[in-house]
Tab-separated table of C-alpha atoms and ligand atoms in Angstrom:
chain	number	residue	atom	x	y	z
A	192	MET	CA	-2.177	-6.439	31.610
A	193	LYS	CA	-3.495	-9.909	32.236
A	194	ILE	CA	-6.632	-11.002	30.392
A	195	THR	CA	-8.866	-13.881	31.442
A	196	LEU	CA	-12.158	-15.236	30.140
A	197	SER	CA	-15.049	-16.107	32.406
A	198	SER	CA	-18.346	-17.810	31.638
A	199	LYS	CA	-19.811	-16.918	35.030
A	200	ASN	CA	-22.953	-14.817	35.278
A	201	PHE	CA	-21.641	-11.279	34.703
A	202	LYS	CA	-23.092	-9.913	37.931
A	203	LYS	CA	-21.336	-12.627	39.916
A	204	ILE	CA	-17.893	-11.775	38.557
A	205	LYS	CA	-16.055	-9.876	41.269
A	206	ALA	CA	-14.089	-6.904	39.998
A	207	ASP	CA	-13.177	-3.425	41.176
A	208	ILE	CA	-14.313	-1.709	38.013
A	209	GLU	CA	-16.818	-2.370	35.253
A	210	ILE	CA	-15.866	-1.215	31.760
A	211	ILE	CA	-18.790	-0.340	29.527
A	212	LEU	CA	-18.501	0.372	25.810
A	213	LEU	CA	-21.372	2.474	24.477
A	214	SER	CA	-22.402	3.328	20.949
A	215	ASP	CA	-25.526	5.102	22.153
A	216	ILE	CA	-25.891	6.657	25.605
A	217	GLU	CA	-29.619	5.914	25.614
A	218	GLU	CA	-28.659	2.279	26.121
A	219	SER	CA	-27.195	3.084	29.513
A	220	LYS	CA	-28.821	3.059	32.933
A	221	ASP	CA	-26.649	6.090	33.662
A	222	GLU	CA	-27.968	8.022	30.663
A	223	LYS	CA	-28.912	11.160	32.605
A	224	LEU	CA	-25.630	11.326	34.489
A	225	LEU	CA	-23.610	10.713	31.327
A	226	GLU	CA	-25.518	13.452	29.562
A	227	THR	CA	-24.882	15.853	32.434
A	228	LEU	CA	-21.188	15.026	32.245
A	229	GLY	CA	-21.222	15.822	28.523
A	230	PHE	CA	-20.269	12.266	27.569
A	231	LYS	CA	-20.763	11.356	23.923
A	232	ALA	CA	-20.571	7.839	22.529
A	233	VAL	CA	-17.706	8.603	20.152
A	234	ASP	CA	-14.170	7.251	19.727
A	235	GLU	CA	-11.849	8.100	22.629
A	236	ALA	CA	-14.627	9.572	24.817
A	237	CYS	CA	-14.250	8.349	28.396
A	238	VAL	CA	-15.750	9.014	31.816
A	239	PHE	CA	-14.865	7.373	35.059
A	240	LEU	CA	-17.698	7.197	37.592
A	241	ALA	CA	-15.614	6.669	40.713
A	242	GLU	CA	-18.553	6.169	43.046
A	243	SER	CA	-20.263	3.470	41.036
A	244	GLN	CA	-16.867	2.162	39.841
A	245	LYS	CA	-17.617	2.260	36.151
A	246	ILE	CA	-15.556	3.371	33.197
A	247	TYR	CA	-17.666	4.375	30.215
A	248	VAL	CA	-16.084	4.670	26.785
A	249	GLY	CA	-17.685	5.444	23.453
A	250	PHE	CA	-17.417	3.661	20.126
A	251	GLU	CA	-18.693	4.882	16.796
A	252	ASP	CA	-19.185	1.769	14.725
A	253	GLU	CA	-18.836	-1.994	14.922
A	254	THR	CA	-15.403	-2.126	13.322
A	255	TYR	CA	-12.267	-3.644	14.844
A	256	ASP	CA	-10.752	-0.173	14.995
A	257	SER	CA	-13.561	1.475	16.902
A	258	ILE	CA	-13.786	-1.343	19.485
A	259	ALA	CA	-9.997	-1.520	19.901
A	260	ILE	CA	-9.753	2.259	20.369
A	261	ALA	CA	-12.579	2.159	22.942
A	262	ILE	CA	-11.062	-0.585	25.092
A	263	ALA	CA	-7.599	0.979	24.823
A	264	THR	CA	-9.074	4.265	26.094
A	265	ALA	CA	-10.724	2.463	29.030
A	266	ILE	CA	-7.565	0.559	29.917
A	267	LYS	CA	-5.474	3.739	29.868
A	268	LYS	CA	-7.961	5.249	32.322
A	269	LEU	CA	-7.785	2.113	34.485
A	270	GLN	CA	-3.985	2.401	34.499
A	271	THR	CA	-4.237	5.843	36.110
A	272	THR	CA	-6.006	4.271	39.100
A	273	LYS	CA	-4.884	1.818	41.754
A	274	PHE	CA	-7.715	-0.611	41.061
A	275	LYS	CA	-6.473	-4.131	40.467
A	276	ASN	CA	-9.048	-5.477	38.057
A	277	ALA	CA	-11.878	-4.677	35.708
A	278	LYS	CA	-14.597	-6.686	34.015
A	279	LEU	CA	-16.295	-6.364	30.643
A	280	ASP	CA	-19.459	-8.010	29.337
A	281	LEU	CA	-18.708	-9.286	25.832
A	282	SER	CA	-22.333	-10.199	25.172
A	283	LYS	CA	-23.171	-6.472	25.090
A	284	LEU	CA	-20.799	-5.952	22.183
A	285	PRO	CA	-21.043	-6.722	18.456
A	286	SER	CA	-20.198	-10.366	17.659
A	287	GLU	CA	-16.553	-10.973	16.759
A	288	SER	CA	-15.382	-8.209	19.113
A	289	LEU	CA	-13.084	-10.428	21.157
A	290	LYS	CA	-10.037	-10.047	18.887
A	291	ALA	CA	-10.338	-6.246	18.959
A	292	ILE	CA	-10.847	-6.275	22.747
A	293	VAL	CA	-7.758	-8.380	23.430
A	294	GLU	CA	-5.517	-6.582	20.949
A	295	GLY	CA	-6.846	-3.118	21.903
A	296	THR	CA	-6.094	-3.920	25.559
A	297	LEU	CA	-2.580	-5.233	25.010
A	298	LEU	CA	-1.566	-2.686	22.371
A	299	GLY	CA	-3.239	0.225	24.160
A	300	SER	CA	-1.599	-0.489	27.511
A	301	TYR	CA	1.921	-0.530	26.007
A	302	SER	CA	4.443	1.996	27.221
A	303	PHE	CA	8.184	2.320	26.652
A	304	LYS	CA	10.081	3.313	29.781
A	305	LYS	CA	13.574	1.945	29.036
A	306	TYR	CA	15.211	5.377	29.121
A	307	LYS	CA	13.245	6.902	32.015
A	308	SER	CA	15.385	7.111	35.122
A	309	GLU	CA	12.419	7.063	37.463
A	310	LYS	CA	11.234	3.493	37.249
A	311	GLU	CA	7.523	3.108	37.807
A	312	GLU	CA	6.415	-0.020	39.510
A	313	LYS	CA	4.789	-2.304	36.937
A	314	LYS	CA	1.103	-2.518	37.802
A	315	LYS	CA	-0.369	-5.967	37.709
A	316	GLN	CA	-3.881	-5.241	36.552
A	317	GLU	CA	-6.326	-7.737	35.141
A	318	LEU	CA	-9.204	-7.595	32.694
A	319	VAL	CA	-11.876	-10.275	33.029
A	320	ILE	CA	-13.953	-10.705	29.886
A	321	ALA	CA	-17.338	-12.335	30.431
A	322	ILE	CA	-18.289	-14.653	27.571
A	323	ALA	CA	-21.479	-16.679	27.056
A	324	ASP	CA	-19.878	-20.055	27.569
A	325	LYS	CA	-16.233	-20.990	27.682
A	326	GLU	CA	-16.042	-22.097	24.079
A	327	LYS	CA	-12.816	-23.283	22.569
A	328	LEU	CA	-13.003	-20.599	19.919
A	329	ALA	CA	-12.856	-17.799	22.480
A	330	GLU	CA	-9.817	-19.382	24.155
A	331	GLU	CA	-8.180	-19.691	20.753
A	332	ILE	CA	-8.836	-16.050	19.889
A	333	LEU	CA	-7.444	-14.961	23.271
A	334	ASN	CA	-4.336	-17.084	22.753
A	335	ASP	CA	-3.683	-15.979	19.156
A	336	SER	CA	-4.375	-12.304	19.786
A	337	THR	CA	-2.091	-12.363	22.827
A	338	ILE	CA	0.772	-13.765	20.730
A	339	ILE	CA	0.113	-11.259	17.938
A	340	SER	CA	0.008	-8.314	20.370
A	341	LYS	CA	3.198	-9.477	22.078
A	342	ALA	CA	4.903	-9.561	18.676
A	343	VAL	CA	3.703	-6.020	17.926
A	344	ASN	CA	4.974	-4.834	21.319
A	345	LYS	CA	8.329	-6.577	20.799
A	346	THR	CA	8.639	-4.713	17.494
A	347	ARG	CA	7.799	-1.433	19.242
A	348	ASP	CA	10.463	-2.088	21.905
A	349	MET	CA	13.121	-2.722	19.260
A	350	VAL	CA	12.146	0.264	17.107
A	351	ASN	CA	12.088	2.587	20.133
A	352	SER	CA	15.594	1.596	21.198
A	353	ALA	CA	18.234	4.262	20.565
A	354	PRO	CA	20.805	3.761	17.802
A	355	ALA	CA	23.698	3.912	20.287
A	356	ASP	CA	22.518	0.670	21.844
A	357	PHE	CA	20.674	-0.890	18.933
A	358	TYR	CA	23.091	-1.431	16.064
A	359	PRO	CA	23.341	-4.359	13.615
A	360	GLN	CA	25.117	-6.728	16.023
A	361	VAL	CA	22.512	-6.026	18.722
A	362	MET	CA	19.733	-6.659	16.218
A	363	ALA	CA	21.344	-9.968	15.262
A	364	ASP	CA	21.696	-11.005	18.918
A	365	LEU	CA	18.064	-10.139	19.543
A	366	ALA	CA	17.056	-12.196	16.516
A	367	LYS	CA	18.908	-15.151	18.041
A	368	ASP	CA	17.115	-14.637	21.364
A	369	LEU	CA	13.730	-14.502	19.657
A	370	ALA	CA	14.559	-17.601	17.627
A	371	LYS	CA	15.654	-19.461	20.741
A	372	ASP	CA	12.474	-18.529	22.555
A	373	ALA	CA	10.357	-19.785	19.653
A	374	SER	CA	12.574	-22.866	19.068
A	375	ILE	CA	13.442	-21.905	15.518
A	376	ASP	CA	16.670	-21.556	13.607
A	377	CYS	CA	18.665	-18.355	13.218
A	378	LYS	CA	21.849	-17.777	11.265
A	379	VAL	CA	23.766	-14.541	11.239
A	380	HIS	CA	26.356	-13.541	8.636
A	381	GLY	CA	28.865	-10.704	8.915
A	382	GLU	CA	30.692	-8.652	6.290
A	383	LYS	CA	33.099	-11.415	5.210
A	384	PHE	CA	30.106	-13.472	4.160
A	385	LEU	CA	28.579	-10.505	2.317
A	386	ASP	CA	31.855	-9.994	0.448
A	387	ARG	CA	32.235	-13.685	-0.409
A	388	ASN	CA	28.653	-13.795	-1.644
A	389	HIS	CA	28.967	-10.719	-3.886
A	390	MET	CA	26.527	-8.654	-1.820
A	391	HIS	CA	28.383	-5.422	-2.483
A	392	SER	CA	25.286	-3.315	-2.770
A	393	MET	CA	24.351	-4.001	0.874
A	394	LEU	CA	27.993	-3.980	1.960
A	395	SER	CA	28.642	-0.506	0.505
A	396	VAL	CA	25.806	1.101	2.485
A	397	GLY	CA	27.310	0.090	5.819
A	398	ARG	CA	30.924	0.837	4.938
A	399	ALA	CA	31.287	4.123	6.864
A	400	SER	CA	29.721	2.744	10.012
A	401	ILE	CA	31.803	1.593	12.958
A	402	HIS	CA	29.302	-1.253	13.277
A	403	GLU	CA	29.640	-4.331	11.104
A	404	SER	CA	26.627	-5.028	8.863
A	405	GLN	CA	24.761	-8.240	9.582
A	406	LEU	CA	22.592	-10.474	7.455
A	407	ILE	CA	20.051	-12.233	9.655
A	408	HIS	CA	18.276	-15.378	8.499
A	409	MET	CA	15.614	-16.867	10.784
A	410	SER	CA	13.747	-19.960	9.653
A	411	TYR	CA	10.709	-21.799	10.892
A	412	LYS	CA	10.188	-25.216	9.324
A	413	PRO	CA	7.226	-27.169	10.685
A	414	LYS	CA	6.664	-30.740	9.495
A	415	ASP	CA	4.520	-31.103	6.351
A	416	ALA	CA	4.610	-27.382	5.667
A	417	LYS	CA	1.967	-26.432	3.113
A	418	LYS	CA	3.741	-23.406	1.643
A	419	LYS	CA	7.107	-21.726	1.644
A	420	ILE	CA	7.087	-18.030	2.460
A	421	VAL	CA	9.945	-15.550	2.718
A	422	LEU	CA	9.768	-12.236	4.589
A	423	VAL	CA	12.565	-9.760	3.909
A	424	GLY	CA	13.090	-6.668	6.068
A	425	LYS	CA	14.997	-3.384	5.824
A	426	GLY	CA	16.960	-3.112	9.053
A	427	LEU	CA	18.660	0.283	8.889
A	428	THR	CA	19.504	0.709	12.563
A	429	TYR	CA	20.238	4.328	11.653
A	430	ASP	CA	19.832	6.275	8.444
A	431	SER	CA	21.771	9.541	8.508
A	432	GLY	CA	21.413	9.710	4.727
A	433	GLY	CA	25.122	9.040	4.255
A	434	LEU	CA	27.090	11.613	2.213
A	435	SER	CA	23.769	12.806	0.753
A	436	LEU	CA	23.200	13.800	4.367
A	437	LYS	CA	19.697	14.320	5.665
A	438	PRO	CA	18.787	17.791	6.965
A	439	ALA	CA	18.775	17.846	10.789
A	440	ASP	CA	14.986	17.815	11.120
A	441	TYR	CA	14.623	14.828	8.844
A	442	MET	CA	17.304	12.803	10.580
A	443	VAL	CA	15.421	12.733	13.875
A	444	THR	CA	13.328	9.508	14.037
A	445	MET	CA	15.681	7.661	11.665
A	446	LYS	CA	16.326	5.078	14.378
A	447	SER	CA	12.964	3.843	13.089
A	448	ASP	CA	14.464	2.905	9.721
A	449	LYS	CA	14.872	-0.598	11.119
A	450	SER	CA	11.097	-1.013	11.500
A	451	GLY	CA	10.650	-3.403	8.558
A	452	GLY	CA	13.418	-5.658	9.839
A	453	CYS	CA	12.101	-5.555	13.420
A	454	ALA	CA	8.614	-6.442	12.170
A	455	VAL	CA	10.038	-9.427	10.273
A	456	LEU	CA	11.903	-10.731	13.347
A	457	ALA	CA	8.879	-10.442	15.636
A	458	THR	CA	6.546	-11.886	12.990
A	459	LEU	CA	8.748	-14.973	12.656
A	460	TRP	CA	8.597	-15.369	16.438
A	461	ALA	CA	4.796	-15.068	16.376
A	462	ILE	CA	4.335	-17.448	13.424
A	463	ALA	CA	6.323	-20.118	15.260
A	464	LYS	CA	4.405	-19.519	18.512
A	465	LEU	CA	1.110	-19.745	16.614
A	466	GLY	CA	2.315	-22.921	14.906
A	467	LEU	CA	1.226	-21.850	11.422
A	468	PRO	CA	1.577	-24.740	8.948
A	469	TYR	CA	4.024	-22.966	6.614
A	470	GLU	CA	7.760	-22.876	6.237
A	471	VAL	CA	8.632	-19.238	6.834
A	472	HIS	CA	11.993	-17.520	6.437
A	473	GLY	CA	12.824	-14.080	7.825
A	474	ILE	CA	15.746	-12.305	6.193
A	475	VAL	CA	16.908	-8.949	7.488
A	476	GLY	CA	19.685	-6.682	6.296
A	477	ALA	CA	20.902	-4.922	9.449
A	478	VAL	CA	23.051	-1.955	8.433
A	479	GLU	CA	23.893	1.573	9.606
A	480	ASN	CA	24.085	4.344	6.959
A	481	MET	CA	26.741	6.825	8.086
A	482	ILE	CA	29.291	9.324	6.797
A	483	GLY	CA	33.099	9.134	6.898
A	484	GLY	CA	36.200	8.755	4.779
A	485	ASP	CA	35.169	5.276	3.777
A	486	ALA	CA	31.577	6.151	2.928
A	487	TYR	CA	30.071	5.038	-0.367
A	488	LYS	CA	29.425	7.968	-2.639
A	489	PRO	CA	27.045	9.424	-5.153
A	490	ASP	CA	28.641	8.402	-8.515
A	491	ASP	CA	29.754	5.000	-7.219
A	492	ILE	CA	28.717	1.979	-9.252
A	493	LEU	CA	27.695	-0.986	-7.113
A	494	TYR	CA	27.552	-4.648	-8.135
A	495	ALA	CA	24.539	-6.396	-6.639
A	496	LYS	CA	24.384	-10.120	-5.909
A	497	ASN	CA	22.475	-10.887	-9.116
A	498	GLY	CA	25.186	-9.214	-11.201
A	499	LYS	CA	23.198	-6.048	-11.926
A	500	THR	CA	25.075	-2.757	-11.716
A	501	ILE	CA	23.615	0.200	-9.821
A	502	GLU	CA	24.540	3.845	-10.248
A	503	VAL	CA	24.415	5.592	-6.871
A	504	ARG	CA	23.034	9.078	-7.319
A	505	ASN	CA	21.878	9.552	-3.738
A	506	THR	CA	23.259	7.701	-0.711
A	507	ASP	CA	20.025	8.390	1.177
A	508	ALA	CA	18.202	5.965	-1.124
A	509	GLU	CA	20.051	3.200	0.731
A	510	GLY	CA	17.208	0.914	1.796
A	511	ARG	CA	16.662	-0.321	-1.746
A	512	LEU	CA	20.386	-1.115	-2.029
A	513	VAL	CA	20.249	-3.283	1.088
A	514	LEU	CA	16.992	-4.932	0.040
A	515	ALA	CA	18.286	-5.615	-3.493
A	516	ASP	CA	20.948	-7.943	-2.122
A	517	CYS	CA	18.691	-9.414	0.575
A	518	LEU	CA	16.051	-10.268	-2.043
A	519	CYS	CA	18.720	-11.956	-4.194
A	520	TYR	CA	20.095	-13.836	-1.182
A	521	ALA	CA	16.594	-15.082	-0.326
A	522	GLN	CA	15.912	-16.307	-3.859
A	523	ASP	CA	19.365	-17.901	-4.247
A	524	GLU	CA	19.219	-19.685	-0.878
A	525	ILE	CA	15.613	-20.839	-0.797
A	526	ASP	CA	14.122	-23.030	-3.552
A	527	ASP	CA	10.538	-23.105	-4.711
A	528	ILE	CA	9.337	-20.040	-2.894
A	529	ASP	CA	5.538	-19.630	-2.874
A	530	TYR	CA	5.530	-16.026	-1.664
A	531	ILE	CA	8.169	-13.415	-1.029
A	532	PHE	CA	7.264	-10.211	0.789
A	533	ASP	CA	9.476	-7.313	1.789
A	534	TYR	CA	8.906	-4.687	4.494
A	535	ALA	CA	10.633	-1.340	4.544
A	536	THR	CA	10.425	2.257	5.663
A	537	LEU	CA	11.537	2.907	2.124
A	538	THR	CA	10.367	6.335	1.043
A	539	GLY	CA	9.217	9.673	2.405
A	540	ALA	CA	7.218	9.834	-0.822
A	541	CYS	CA	4.954	7.047	0.430
A	542	VAL	CA	4.122	9.101	3.520
A	543	VAL	CA	3.443	12.170	1.373
A	544	GLY	CA	1.262	10.111	-0.953
A	545	VAL	CA	-0.909	8.099	1.403
A	546	GLY	CA	-0.391	9.667	4.825
A	547	HIS	CA	0.962	8.583	8.174
A	548	TYR	CA	-1.469	5.763	8.797
A	549	THR	CA	-1.263	3.720	5.626
A	550	THR	CA	1.125	1.167	4.136
A	551	GLY	CA	1.781	1.284	0.386
A	552	ILE	CA	1.448	-2.130	-1.259
A	553	MET	CA	3.271	-2.759	-4.529
A	554	GLY	CA	4.033	-5.687	-6.799
A	555	ASN	CA	3.154	-7.352	-10.097
A	556	ASN	CA	0.221	-9.529	-9.027
A	557	ASP	CA	-3.050	-7.582	-8.758
A	558	ILE	CA	-4.944	-10.323	-6.945
A	559	LEU	CA	-2.195	-10.847	-4.395
A	560	LYS	CA	-1.979	-7.097	-3.788
A	561	ARG	CA	-5.739	-6.830	-3.348
A	562	ASN	CA	-5.740	-9.733	-0.902
A	563	ALA	CA	-2.895	-8.117	1.031
A	564	VAL	CA	-4.907	-4.910	1.370
A	565	LEU	CA	-7.960	-6.847	2.574
A	566	ALA	CA	-5.880	-8.788	5.106
A	567	ALA	CA	-4.298	-5.560	6.369
A	568	LEU	CA	-7.677	-3.903	6.869
A	569	LYS	CA	-9.040	-6.985	8.615
A	570	SER	CA	-6.029	-7.063	10.949
A	571	GLY	CA	-6.500	-3.464	12.099
A	572	GLU	CA	-3.861	-1.899	9.853
A	573	TYR	CA	-4.414	0.500	6.946
A	574	ALA	CA	-3.034	-0.228	3.500
A	575	THR	CA	-3.578	0.673	-0.128
A	576	THR	CA	-2.097	-0.400	-3.448
A	577	LEU	CA	0.223	1.824	-5.456
A	578	ASP	CA	0.427	0.664	-9.058
A	579	PHE	CA	3.536	0.385	-11.202
A	580	ASN	CA	3.478	1.740	-14.744
A	581	ARG	CA	5.702	1.653	-17.833
A	582	TYR	CA	6.465	5.403	-17.810
A	583	LEU	CA	7.714	5.611	-14.217
A	584	LYS	CA	9.795	2.522	-14.931
A	585	LYS	CA	11.854	4.549	-17.425
A	586	SER	CA	12.695	7.127	-14.756
A	587	ILE	CA	15.125	4.816	-12.952
A	588	LYS	CA	17.205	4.064	-16.056
A	589	SER	CA	20.886	4.913	-15.816
A	590	GLU	CA	23.183	6.175	-18.587
A	591	ILE	CA	26.165	4.398	-17.117
A	592	ALA	CA	24.885	1.337	-15.204
A	593	ASP	CA	21.958	-1.089	-15.433
A	594	ILE	CA	19.839	1.018	-13.109
A	595	SER	CA	19.970	4.183	-11.029
A	596	ASN	CA	19.165	4.180	-7.308
A	597	ILE	CA	16.930	7.258	-7.676
A	598	ALA	CA	14.440	8.386	-10.292
A	599	ASN	CA	14.931	11.355	-12.588
A	600	THR	CA	11.557	12.758	-11.509
A	601	ARG	CA	10.431	14.179	-8.171
A	602	TYR	CA	7.059	12.494	-8.421
A	603	GLY	CA	5.924	8.937	-7.698
A	604	GLY	CA	8.892	8.200	-5.431
A	605	ALA	CA	7.252	5.303	-3.572
A	606	ILE	CA	6.441	3.573	-6.856
A	607	THR	CA	9.844	4.147	-8.453
A	608	ALA	CA	11.477	2.699	-5.313
A	609	GLY	CA	9.192	-0.342	-5.596
A	610	MET	CA	10.087	-0.667	-9.280
A	611	PHE	CA	13.776	-0.500	-8.397
A	612	LEU	CA	13.268	-3.536	-6.128
A	613	ASP	CA	11.443	-5.347	-8.935
A	614	ASN	CA	14.824	-5.524	-10.711
A	615	PHE	CA	16.002	-7.903	-8.001
A	616	VAL	CA	12.983	-10.191	-8.070
A	617	TYR	CA	13.728	-13.145	-10.325
A	618	GLU	CA	11.455	-13.918	-13.274
A	619	GLU	CA	9.954	-17.013	-11.620
A	620	ASN	CA	9.014	-14.994	-8.529
A	621	LYS	CA	7.559	-11.857	-10.134
A	622	ASP	CA	3.965	-12.832	-9.316
A	623	LYS	CA	4.848	-14.086	-5.829
A	624	TRP	CA	6.339	-10.852	-4.577
A	625	ILE	CA	4.847	-7.966	-2.650
A	626	HIS	CA	6.639	-4.864	-1.402
A	627	PHE	CA	5.202	-3.168	1.699
A	628	ASP	CA	6.340	0.441	2.177
A	629	ILE	CA	5.610	1.061	5.877
A	630	ALA	CA	7.364	4.470	6.084
A	631	GLY	CA	4.103	6.153	7.148
A	632	PRO	CA	2.650	3.962	9.895
A	633	ALA	CA	5.873	2.466	11.341
A	634	TYR	CA	6.679	5.402	13.581
A	635	VAL	CA	4.148	7.525	15.456
A	636	GLU	CA	5.084	11.085	16.358
A	637	SER	CA	1.636	12.070	17.542
A	638	ALA	CA	-0.318	9.261	19.220
A	639	TRP	CA	-3.309	7.900	17.261
A	640	GLY	CA	-5.839	5.204	18.078
A	641	TYR	CA	-4.180	2.673	20.362
A	642	ASN	CA	-0.684	3.633	19.147
A	643	PRO	CA	1.352	5.655	21.626
A	644	PHE	CA	4.340	7.804	20.592
A	645	GLY	CA	7.112	5.769	18.940
A	646	GLY	CA	7.244	2.514	17.016
A	647	SER	CA	3.818	1.132	16.096
A	648	GLY	CA	4.749	-2.407	15.074
A	649	ALA	CA	3.309	-1.863	11.586
A	650	GLY	CA	3.405	-4.927	9.375
A	651	VAL	CA	3.148	-7.597	12.059
A	652	ARG	CA	-0.632	-7.909	12.308
A	653	MET	CA	-1.313	-7.634	8.600
A	654	THR	CA	1.284	-10.258	7.739
A	655	ILE	CA	-0.040	-12.790	10.231
A	656	GLN	CA	-3.595	-12.177	9.051
A	657	PHE	CA	-2.478	-12.544	5.424
A	658	LEU	CA	-0.576	-15.770	6.089
A	659	LYS	CA	-3.376	-17.321	8.112
A	660	ASN	CA	-5.492	-17.517	4.946
A	661	ILE	CA	-2.770	-17.730	2.335
A	662	ASP	CA	-3.839	-21.238	1.286
A	663	ASN	CA	-6.873	-19.760	-0.414
A	664	LYS	CA	-4.942	-17.153	-2.367
B	939	BES	N1	14.484	5.896	5.367
B	939	BES	C1	14.167	6.817	4.353
B	939	BES	C2	12.683	6.929	4.064
B	939	BES	C3	11.821	7.493	5.155
B	939	BES	C4	11.523	8.831	5.184
B	939	BES	C5	11.259	6.672	6.095
B	939	BES	C6	10.705	9.330	6.173
B	939	BES	C7	10.451	7.165	7.087
B	939	BES	C8	10.158	8.504	7.117
B	939	BES	C9	14.867	6.418	3.056
B	939	BES	O1	16.058	5.736	3.181
B	939	BES	C10	15.133	7.678	2.308
B	939	BES	O2	15.843	8.489	2.818
B	939	BES	N2	14.547	7.812	1.154
B	939	BES	C11	14.677	8.986	0.366
B	939	BES	C12	14.774	8.570	-1.089
B	939	BES	C13	15.182	9.668	-2.002
B	939	BES	C14	16.615	10.046	-1.761
B	939	BES	C15	14.986	9.186	-3.420
B	939	BES	C16	13.438	9.853	0.596
B	939	BES	O3	12.358	9.313	0.774
B	939	BES	O4	13.597	11.070	0.634
B	940	ZN	ZN1	17.737	7.056	3.387
B	941	ZN	ZN1	16.292	4.629	4.951
């Protein structure tokens, strides 16, 4: 979907279709007709008046979400027709709607057809947005929101790809392609490197896979960078659970266990395209958790990069083992880090606790966590903090090693996983670290809002929003 801005008189803009967002049907010239058709100005309500060539959609409030859902609904309707273009009058909408309109359009029109044998012809439709005058700000919003939406859609494409053709080496190659496109650096390290660098926690997880584990390190270093930020991602290209095998029903969708890593790769691409004034590193542990004669086992003791020993009590709690080493690698390789964030589909417990729509935010710095939640909400994502406490901390103690990879309680699993990671955050970085558990929103099994079935691209928008204002934090 192509989007253009126009400062022409709205009536003079030529288009096949007019899209009208309504919060109250009394505001419409077509009130009577809309009433007869049973149209209500609520989220996802839509009528197409073919004769007068209008698409009406409802919205419930002036939030980003409501506007984005409304335009996504209209665009999906437009996509079912053969009309080439549509126009929308921005002046009729709440101020600051442009971001939601652009992102709702580009995210709502996404579809994943890679594995469909019948190839549909890609429709080249256009949305013309009428603005008061062609101010620079509007152009800037269009440009930034287009980059952000592309990054979300790139993440969705990667997450949706099947594990047979998206394994660690493929992820690493894609990272290189993204880096090349954004003119940034990308280094990839295989298992020899992991061994030489004492990353045996990560290495053990991938041992039973036929695919070699890969450590991906993308870096964007603009001149006079104001801050140094590291994003670390869990890139489990498949999580079968390992010897602590997942039940069949729970294994389906585990191609999405790479979502954190995919979000990090696409976010790096977007940050470079946006030209943000920060040095940003993206570090992803790309690994496949499988079974086999060489598989790591419950009862194994692993040596992480920082020298800590880990008792494996469940091989399905593998993400934290990969992240432990990736966090150490990041802190050993990169000096004077200002912020270090990690992204992972880490626990089913997070989904149970906060639902399918919300990211769990954890860490040691209350202000940073609060600001992350605010940035997420502003960006169109949902997030909430989950607080650590001294009692849950005791539940991951081990009798035989420094720490156990699972807790001795069934409750608070998202928090105990976050507290496990805290063991691999160095003292000087404790207050600079945030852990984002995106297990809920990363993968959509029943479409919601402007998210179709499959990968949602969770993490990308909130991170960019957070970084855009990180100077003030
Ligand atoms: N990848 C899963 C977590 C997950 C579950 C993500 C559902 C998305 C949807 C993770 O590796 C895992 O299996 N975690 C276990 C931890 C447990 C063994 C302590 C879990 O959540 O059950
Ligand atoms: Zn697992
Ligand atoms: Zn996992």
